[in-house]
PDB file of C-alpha atoms and ligand atoms in Angstrom:
ATOM      1  CA  UNK A   1       2.033 -12.678 -15.248  1.00 61.00           C
ATOM      2  CA  UNK A   2       0.204 -11.378 -18.340  1.00 74.00           C
ATOM      3  CA  UNK A   3       1.376  -8.236 -19.976  1.00 78.00           C
ATOM      4  CA  UNK A   4      -1.748  -6.174 -19.461  1.00 81.00           C
ATOM      5  CA  UNK A   5      -1.764  -6.862 -15.778  1.00 86.00           C
ATOM      6  CA  UNK A   6       1.947  -5.942 -15.461  1.00 84.00           C
ATOM      7  CA  UNK A   7       1.298  -2.713 -17.250  1.00 88.00           C
ATOM      8  CA  UNK A   8      -1.685  -1.921 -14.990  1.00 90.00           C
ATOM      9  CA  UNK A   9       0.546  -2.343 -11.907  1.00 95.00           C
ATOM     10  CA  UNK A  10       3.207  -0.087 -13.364  1.00 95.00           C
ATOM     11  CA  UNK A  11       0.622   2.601 -14.058  1.00 96.00           C
ATOM     12  CA  UNK A  12      -0.775   2.307 -10.543  1.00 97.00           C
ATOM     13  CA  UNK A  13       2.759   2.486  -9.060  1.00 97.00           C
ATOM     14  CA  UNK A  14       3.471   5.657 -10.981  1.00 98.00           C
ATOM     15  CA  UNK A  15       0.322   7.355  -9.769  1.00 97.00           C
ATOM     16  CA  UNK A  16       0.824   6.256  -6.126  1.00 98.00           C
ATOM     17  CA  UNK A  17       4.448   7.545  -6.269  1.00 98.00           C
ATOM     18  CA  UNK A  18       3.084  11.057  -7.160  1.00 97.00           C
ATOM     19  CA  UNK A  19       0.349  10.951  -4.499  1.00 96.00           C
ATOM     20  CA  UNK A  20       1.969   9.332  -1.421  1.00 96.00           C
ATOM     21  CA  UNK A  21       4.898  10.496   0.686  1.00 96.00           C
ATOM     22  CA  UNK A  22       8.290   8.785  -0.159  1.00 97.00           C
ATOM     23  CA  UNK A  23       8.183   6.622   3.002  1.00 96.00           C
ATOM     24  CA  UNK A  24       4.467   5.645   2.436  1.00 97.00           C
ATOM     25  CA  UNK A  25       5.336   4.705  -1.180  1.00 98.00           C
ATOM     26  CA  UNK A  26       8.266   2.534  -0.018  1.00 98.00           C
ATOM     27  CA  UNK A  27       6.003   0.868   2.496  1.00 98.00           C
ATOM     28  CA  UNK A  28       3.422   0.314  -0.250  1.00 98.00           C
ATOM     29  CA  UNK A  29       5.867  -1.561  -2.436  1.00 98.00           C
ATOM     30  CA  UNK A  30       6.952  -3.553   0.569  1.00 98.00           C
ATOM     31  CA  UNK A  31       3.387  -4.580   1.235  1.00 98.00           C
ATOM     32  CA  UNK A  32       2.738  -5.461  -2.379  1.00 98.00           C
ATOM     33  CA  UNK A  33       5.854  -7.747  -2.612  1.00 98.00           C
ATOM     34  CA  UNK A  34       5.329  -9.289   0.829  1.00 98.00           C
ATOM     35  CA  UNK A  35       1.621 -10.020  -0.122  1.00 98.00           C
ATOM     36  CA  UNK A  36       2.901 -11.746  -3.216  1.00 98.00           C
ATOM     37  CA  UNK A  37       5.318 -13.861  -1.170  1.00 98.00           C
ATOM     38  CA  UNK A  38       2.492 -14.922   1.278  1.00 99.00           C
ATOM     39  CA  UNK A  39       0.352 -15.693  -1.716  1.00 98.00           C
ATOM     40  CA  UNK A  40       2.962 -18.110  -3.046  1.00 98.00           C
ATOM     41  CA  UNK A  41       3.145 -19.725   0.385  1.00 98.00           C
ATOM     42  CA  UNK A  42      -0.657 -20.177   0.866  1.00 98.00           C
ATOM     43  CA  UNK A  43      -1.857 -20.669  -2.733  1.00 98.00           C
ATOM     44  CA  UNK A  44      -3.575 -17.338  -3.166  1.00 98.00           C
ATOM     45  CA  UNK A  45      -3.696 -15.661  -6.535  1.00 97.00           C
ATOM     46  CA  UNK A  46      -0.358 -13.861  -6.745  1.00 97.00           C
ATOM     47  CA  UNK A  47      -1.464 -10.983  -9.068  1.00 96.00           C
ATOM     48  CA  UNK A  48      -4.447 -10.289  -6.830  1.00 97.00           C
ATOM     49  CA  UNK A  49      -2.242 -10.194  -3.733  1.00 98.00           C
ATOM     50  CA  UNK A  50       0.299  -7.878  -5.419  1.00 97.00           C
ATOM     51  CA  UNK A  51      -2.449  -5.561  -6.527  1.00 98.00           C
ATOM     52  CA  UNK A  52      -4.378  -5.517  -3.182  1.00 98.00           C
ATOM     53  CA  UNK A  53      -1.017  -4.826  -1.361  1.00 98.00           C
ATOM     54  CA  UNK A  54      -0.130  -2.045  -3.753  1.00 98.00           C
ATOM     55  CA  UNK A  55      -3.445  -0.328  -3.193  1.00 98.00           C
ATOM     56  CA  UNK A  56      -3.944  -1.024   0.483  1.00 98.00           C
ATOM     57  CA  UNK A  57      -2.859   2.502   1.597  1.00 98.00           C
ATOM     58  CA  UNK A  58      -3.948   4.366  -1.585  1.00 98.00           C
ATOM     59  CA  UNK A  59      -6.305   6.500   0.553  1.00 98.00           C
ATOM     60  CA  UNK A  60      -3.639   7.376   3.109  1.00 97.00           C
ATOM     61  CA  UNK A  61      -2.761  11.083   2.445  1.00 95.00           C
ATOM     62  CA  UNK A  62      -3.838  14.469   3.846  1.00 94.00           C
ATOM     63  CA  UNK A  63      -5.114  15.022   7.429  1.00 95.00           C
ATOM     64  CA  UNK A  64      -7.744  12.946   9.290  1.00 94.00           C
ATOM     65  CA  UNK A  65     -10.259  15.910   8.950  1.00 96.00           C
ATOM     66  CA  UNK A  66      -9.718  16.112   5.147  1.00 97.00           C
ATOM     67  CA  UNK A  67     -10.236  12.329   4.839  1.00 97.00           C
ATOM     68  CA  UNK A  68     -13.580  12.509   6.616  1.00 98.00           C
ATOM     69  CA  UNK A  69     -14.539  15.501   4.396  1.00 98.00           C
ATOM     70  CA  UNK A  70     -13.608  13.520   1.229  1.00 98.00           C
ATOM     71  CA  UNK A  71     -15.699  10.553   2.313  1.00 98.00           C
ATOM     72  CA  UNK A  72     -18.612  12.886   2.973  1.00 98.00           C
ATOM     73  CA  UNK A  73     -18.228  14.584  -0.396  1.00 98.00           C
ATOM     74  CA  UNK A  74     -18.138  11.299  -2.297  1.00 98.00           C
ATOM     75  CA  UNK A  75     -20.779   9.458  -0.326  1.00 98.00           C
ATOM     76  CA  UNK A  76     -18.446   6.969   1.255  1.00 98.00           C
ATOM     77  CA  UNK A  77     -20.304   5.599   4.331  1.00 97.00           C
ATOM     78  CA  UNK A  78     -18.533   5.922   7.655  1.00 98.00           C
ATOM     79  CA  UNK A  79     -20.019   4.303  10.709  1.00 97.00           C
ATOM     80  CA  UNK A  80     -19.959   5.766  14.207  1.00 97.00           C
ATOM     81  CA  UNK A  81     -17.271   3.267  14.938  1.00 97.00           C
ATOM     82  CA  UNK A  82     -15.177   4.485  12.080  1.00 98.00           C
ATOM     83  CA  UNK A  83     -15.587   8.102  13.091  1.00 97.00           C
ATOM     84  CA  UNK A  84     -14.484   7.158  16.665  1.00 97.00           C
ATOM     85  CA  UNK A  85     -11.265   5.470  15.212  1.00 97.00           C
ATOM     86  CA  UNK A  86     -10.034   7.904  12.650  1.00 96.00           C
ATOM     87  CA  UNK A  87      -6.950   5.776  12.025  1.00 97.00           C
ATOM     88  CA  UNK A  88      -9.151   3.229  10.184  1.00 97.00           C
ATOM     89  CA  UNK A  89     -10.857   5.678   7.701  1.00 98.00           C
ATOM     90  CA  UNK A  90      -8.064   5.589   5.137  1.00 98.00           C
ATOM     91  CA  UNK A  91      -9.051   1.942   4.383  1.00 98.00           C
ATOM     92  CA  UNK A  92     -12.644   2.939   3.662  1.00 98.00           C
ATOM     93  CA  UNK A  93     -11.609   5.827   1.466  1.00 98.00           C
ATOM     94  CA  UNK A  94      -8.963   3.708  -0.162  1.00 98.00           C
ATOM     95  CA  UNK A  95     -11.580   1.127  -1.116  1.00 98.00           C
ATOM     96  CA  UNK A  96     -13.561   3.903  -2.848  1.00 98.00           C
ATOM     97  CA  UNK A  97     -10.521   5.133  -4.735  1.00 98.00           C
ATOM     98  CA  UNK A  98      -9.559   1.581  -5.764  1.00 97.00           C
ATOM     99  CA  UNK A  99     -12.971   1.224  -7.367  1.00 97.00           C
ATOM    100  CA  UNK A 100     -13.421   4.616  -8.923  1.00 97.00           C
ATOM    101  CA  UNK A 101      -9.868   5.648  -9.752  1.00 96.00           C
ATOM    102  CA  UNK A 102      -7.957   2.392 -10.302  1.00 95.00           C
ATOM    103  CA  UNK A 103     -10.976   0.336 -11.794  1.00 94.00           C
ATOM    104  CA  UNK A 104     -10.869  -2.502  -9.311  1.00 95.00           C
ATOM    105  CA  UNK A 105     -13.979  -4.582  -9.439  1.00 95.00           C
ATOM    106  CA  UNK A 106     -12.879  -7.696  -7.399  1.00 96.00           C
ATOM    107  CA  UNK A 107     -14.862  -7.710  -4.112  1.00 98.00           C
ATOM    108  CA  UNK A 108     -12.095  -9.684  -2.324  1.00 98.00           C
ATOM    109  CA  UNK A 109      -9.459  -7.080  -3.269  1.00 98.00           C
ATOM    110  CA  UNK A 110     -11.758  -4.166  -2.185  1.00 98.00           C
ATOM    111  CA  UNK A 111     -12.405  -5.894   1.166  1.00 98.00           C
ATOM    112  CA  UNK A 112      -8.758  -6.390   1.759  1.00 98.00           C
ATOM    113  CA  UNK A 113      -8.270  -2.673   1.388  1.00 98.00           C
ATOM    114  CA  UNK A 114     -11.318  -1.758   3.464  1.00 98.00           C
ATOM    115  CA  UNK A 115     -10.330  -4.059   6.371  1.00 98.00           C
ATOM    116  CA  UNK A 116      -6.505  -3.838   6.276  1.00 98.00           C
ATOM    117  CA  UNK A 117      -6.253  -1.814   9.493  1.00 98.00           C
ATOM    118  CA  UNK A 118      -8.873  -3.581  11.689  1.00 98.00           C
ATOM    119  CA  UNK A 119      -9.239  -6.999  10.303  1.00 98.00           C
ATOM    120  CA  UNK A 120     -12.686  -8.523  10.872  1.00 98.00           C
ATOM    121  CA  UNK A 121     -14.303 -11.851  11.890  1.00 98.00           C
ATOM    122  CA  UNK A 122     -14.167 -14.569   9.168  1.00 98.00           C
ATOM    123  CA  UNK A 123     -11.559 -12.872   6.965  1.00 98.00           C
ATOM    124  CA  UNK A 124     -10.699 -14.329   3.571  1.00 98.00           C
ATOM    125  CA  UNK A 125      -7.187 -15.599   2.821  1.00 98.00           C
ATOM    126  CA  UNK A 126      -6.419 -12.475   0.747  1.00 98.00           C
ATOM    127  CA  UNK A 127      -7.619 -10.152   3.485  1.00 99.00           C
ATOM    128  CA  UNK A 128      -5.343 -11.962   5.939  1.00 98.00           C
ATOM    129  CA  UNK A 129      -2.427 -11.757   3.579  1.00 99.00           C
ATOM    130  CA  UNK A 130      -2.729  -7.957   3.063  1.00 99.00           C
ATOM    131  CA  UNK A 131      -3.333  -7.443   6.867  1.00 98.00           C
ATOM    132  CA  UNK A 132      -0.210  -9.390   7.755  1.00 98.00           C
ATOM    133  CA  UNK A 133       1.978  -8.060   4.972  1.00 98.00           C
ATOM    134  CA  UNK A 134       1.141  -4.498   6.282  1.00 98.00           C
ATOM    135  CA  UNK A 135       2.585  -5.456   9.552  1.00 98.00           C
ATOM    136  CA  UNK A 136       5.710  -7.367   8.528  1.00 98.00           C
ATOM    137  CA  UNK A 137       6.946  -5.860   5.282  1.00 98.00           C
ATOM    138  CA  UNK A 138      10.778  -5.161   5.258  1.00 97.00           C
ATOM    139  CA  UNK A 139      10.680  -1.432   6.075  1.00 95.00           C
ATOM    140  CA  UNK A 140       8.656  -1.911   9.250  1.00 95.00           C
ATOM    141  CA  UNK A 141      10.778  -1.681  12.344  1.00 90.00           C
ATOM    142  CA  UNK A 142       8.690  -0.426  15.265  1.00 82.00           C
ATOM    143  CA  UNK A 143       7.018  -3.451  16.727  1.00 82.00           C
ATOM    144  CA  UNK A 144       9.213  -5.454  19.210  1.00 84.00           C
ATOM    145  CA  UNK A 145       7.731  -8.783  18.295  1.00 92.00           C
ATOM    146  CA  UNK A 146       8.527  -8.555  14.559  1.00 96.00           C
ATOM    147  CA  UNK A 147      11.006 -11.462  14.193  1.00 96.00           C
ATOM    148  CA  UNK A 148       8.577 -14.019  15.714  1.00 97.00           C
ATOM    149  CA  UNK A 149       5.512 -12.483  13.886  1.00 98.00           C
ATOM    150  CA  UNK A 150       7.477 -12.661  10.609  1.00 98.00           C
ATOM    151  CA  UNK A 151       8.180 -16.353  11.107  1.00 98.00           C
ATOM    152  CA  UNK A 152       4.641 -17.119  12.102  1.00 98.00           C
ATOM    153  CA  UNK A 153       3.397 -15.309   9.017  1.00 98.00           C
ATOM    154  CA  UNK A 154       4.913 -18.167   6.954  1.00 98.00           C
ATOM    155  CA  UNK A 155       4.186 -21.049   9.379  1.00 98.00           C
ATOM    156  CA  UNK A 156       0.724 -20.426  10.865  1.00 98.00           C
ATOM    157  CA  UNK A 157      -1.226 -17.613   9.224  1.00 98.00           C
ATOM    158  CA  UNK A 158      -4.219 -17.684  11.739  1.00 98.00           C
ATOM    159  CA  UNK A 159      -1.998 -17.687  14.832  1.00 98.00           C
ATOM    160  CA  UNK A 160      -0.037 -14.878  13.220  1.00 98.00           C
ATOM    161  CA  UNK A 161      -3.316 -12.933  12.792  1.00 98.00           C
ATOM    162  CA  UNK A 162      -4.248 -13.551  16.480  1.00 98.00           C
ATOM    163  CA  UNK A 163      -0.781 -12.383  17.766  1.00 98.00           C
ATOM    164  CA  UNK A 164      -0.849  -9.160  15.701  1.00 98.00           C
ATOM    165  CA  UNK A 165      -4.422  -8.418  16.704  1.00 98.00           C
ATOM    166  CA  UNK A 166      -3.795  -9.102  20.436  1.00 97.00           C
ATOM    167  CA  UNK A 167      -0.697  -6.918  20.358  1.00 96.00           C
ATOM    168  CA  UNK A 168      -2.645  -4.117  18.622  1.00 97.00           C
ATOM    169  CA  UNK A 169      -5.419  -4.225  21.146  1.00 98.00           C
ATOM    170  CA  UNK A 170      -2.975  -4.097  24.089  1.00 97.00           C
ATOM    171  CA  UNK A 171      -1.171  -1.142  22.355  1.00 96.00           C
ATOM    172  CA  UNK A 172      -4.417   0.722  21.716  1.00 97.00           C
ATOM    173  CA  UNK A 173      -5.589   0.123  25.276  1.00 98.00           C
ATOM    174  CA  UNK A 174      -2.395   1.484  26.608  1.00 97.00           C
ATOM    175  CA  UNK A 175      -2.728   4.545  24.385  1.00 97.00           C
ATOM    176  CA  UNK A 176      -6.352   4.989  25.695  1.00 97.00           C
ATOM    177  CA  UNK A 177      -7.912   5.389  22.283  1.00 97.00           C
ATOM    178  CA  UNK A 178     -11.157   3.853  20.950  1.00 98.00           C
ATOM    179  CA  UNK A 179     -10.823   0.279  19.647  1.00 98.00           C
ATOM    180  CA  UNK A 180     -12.875  -0.342  16.546  1.00 98.00           C
ATOM    181  CA  UNK A 181     -15.398  -3.175  17.035  1.00 98.00           C
ATOM    182  CA  UNK A 182     -14.058  -4.867  13.891  1.00 98.00           C
ATOM    183  CA  UNK A 183     -10.576  -5.015  15.536  1.00 98.00           C
ATOM    184  CA  UNK A 184     -12.077  -6.685  18.721  1.00 98.00           C
ATOM    185  CA  UNK A 185     -14.305  -9.127  16.756  1.00 98.00           C
ATOM    186  CA  UNK A 186     -11.372 -10.048  14.542  1.00 98.00           C
ATOM    187  CA  UNK A 187      -9.173 -10.796  17.686  1.00 98.00           C
ATOM    188  CA  UNK A 188     -12.016 -12.819  19.255  1.00 98.00           C
ATOM    189  CA  UNK A 189     -12.621 -14.735  16.060  1.00 98.00           C
ATOM    190  CA  UNK A 190      -8.992 -15.766  15.723  1.00 98.00           C
ATOM    191  CA  UNK A 191      -8.756 -16.699  19.329  1.00 98.00           C
ATOM    192  CA  UNK A 192     -11.557 -19.249  18.752  1.00 98.00           C
ATOM    193  CA  UNK A 193     -10.524 -20.280  15.232  1.00 97.00           C
ATOM    194  CA  UNK A 194      -6.701 -20.426  15.204  1.00 94.00           C
TER     195      UNK A 194
HETATM  196  O1  LIG B   1      -1.619   2.652   7.391  1.00 73.51           O
HETATM  197  P1  LIG B   1      -0.420   1.951   8.065  1.00 73.51           P
HETATM  198  O2  LIG B   1       0.295   2.951   8.910  1.00 73.51           O
HETATM  199  O3  LIG B   1       0.447   1.298   7.120  1.00 73.51           O
HETATM  200  O4  LIG B   1      -1.011   0.842   9.067  1.00 73.51           O
HETATM  201  P2  LIG B   1      -2.522   0.575   9.461  1.00 73.51           P
HETATM  202  O5  LIG B   1      -3.488   0.773   8.370  1.00 73.51           O
HETATM  203  O6  LIG B   1      -2.550  -0.709  10.111  1.00 73.51           O
HETATM  204  O7  LIG B   1      -2.802   1.689  10.558  1.00 73.51           O
HETATM  205  C1  LIG B   1      -2.060   1.620  11.784  1.00 73.51           C
HETATM  206  C2  LIG B   1      -2.662   2.561  12.748  1.00 73.51           C
HETATM  207  O8  LIG B   1      -4.039   2.236  13.002  1.00 73.51           O
HETATM  208  C3  LIG B   1      -1.967   2.394  14.155  1.00 73.51           C
HETATM  209  O9  LIG B   1      -1.699   3.744  14.586  1.00 73.51           O
HETATM  210  C4  LIG B   1      -2.924   1.787  15.036  1.00 73.51           C
HETATM  211  C5  LIG B   1      -4.282   2.160  14.444  1.00 73.51           C
HETATM  212  N1  LIG B   1      -5.394   1.266  14.700  1.00 73.51           N
HETATM  213  C6  LIG B   1      -5.483  -0.039  14.268  1.00 73.51           C
HETATM  214  N2  LIG B   1      -6.663  -0.591  14.780  1.00 73.51           N
HETATM  215  C7  LIG B   1      -7.309   0.382  15.421  1.00 73.51           C
HETATM  216  C8  LIG B   1      -6.504   1.554  15.299  1.00 73.51           C
HETATM  217  N3  LIG B   1      -6.826   2.769  15.874  1.00 73.51           N
HETATM  218  C9  LIG B   1      -7.992   2.797  16.622  1.00 73.51           C
HETATM  219  N4  LIG B   1      -8.361   3.993  17.123  1.00 73.51           N
HETATM  220  N5  LIG B   1      -8.805   1.763  16.657  1.00 73.51           N
HETATM  221  C10 LIG B   1      -8.494   0.560  16.108  1.00 73.51           C
HETATM  222  O10 LIG B   1      -9.346  -0.455  16.260  1.00 73.51           O
HETATM  223 FE1  LIG B   2      -3.090   1.521   6.394  1.00 73.51          FE
HETATM  224 FE1  LIG B   3      -0.015   0.203   5.395  1.00 73.51          FE
END
């Protein structure tokens, strides 16, 4: 890892530690390191994965209303779908912050942040890595299927995507909340392409 990049990561970590809750910050580090591990396994750029993982939840603070208000104020576009699934908005706002506040220019990293909650059809390798790392990082403990999903993450990345998405759709259906069209089209895409 080159020195300037390592320094950039440290600077971002310091800023996120100030901004995020302690548990969110721990989760963020877990996603960063797990993304790096998946990048080693699948031949993605390790530094990009570490950075994308570190920033994936950089927009996740404050209330849902305040997030929508911040997006309005800064001209971050939210579709009707986004507004119907408030849980996905922190990715859109995080993408904006990554660009403006953390100087990220790489489109693949920005998309990995934007789509980390929903996924989407035809995701890039980096997008899949961040999406999966978000689900399996060490401090996650809620999902009942974690042991098998963790194994799949390192053996069959596309089937792993499908299993997570299928579980998420079932969970959201049971909760009776709106399911974002990107979540559904991601699930359908992996069903066909895994
Ligand atoms: O930000 P994290 O907690 O680390 O994880 P995340 O960004 O994956 O967000 C998880 C939450 O998002 C979880 O409560 C389920 C919810 N979610 C995921 N996809 C959708 C969704 N909520 C709605 N309404 N619609 C979706 O398609
Ligand atoms: Fe998130
Ligand atoms: Fe997360």
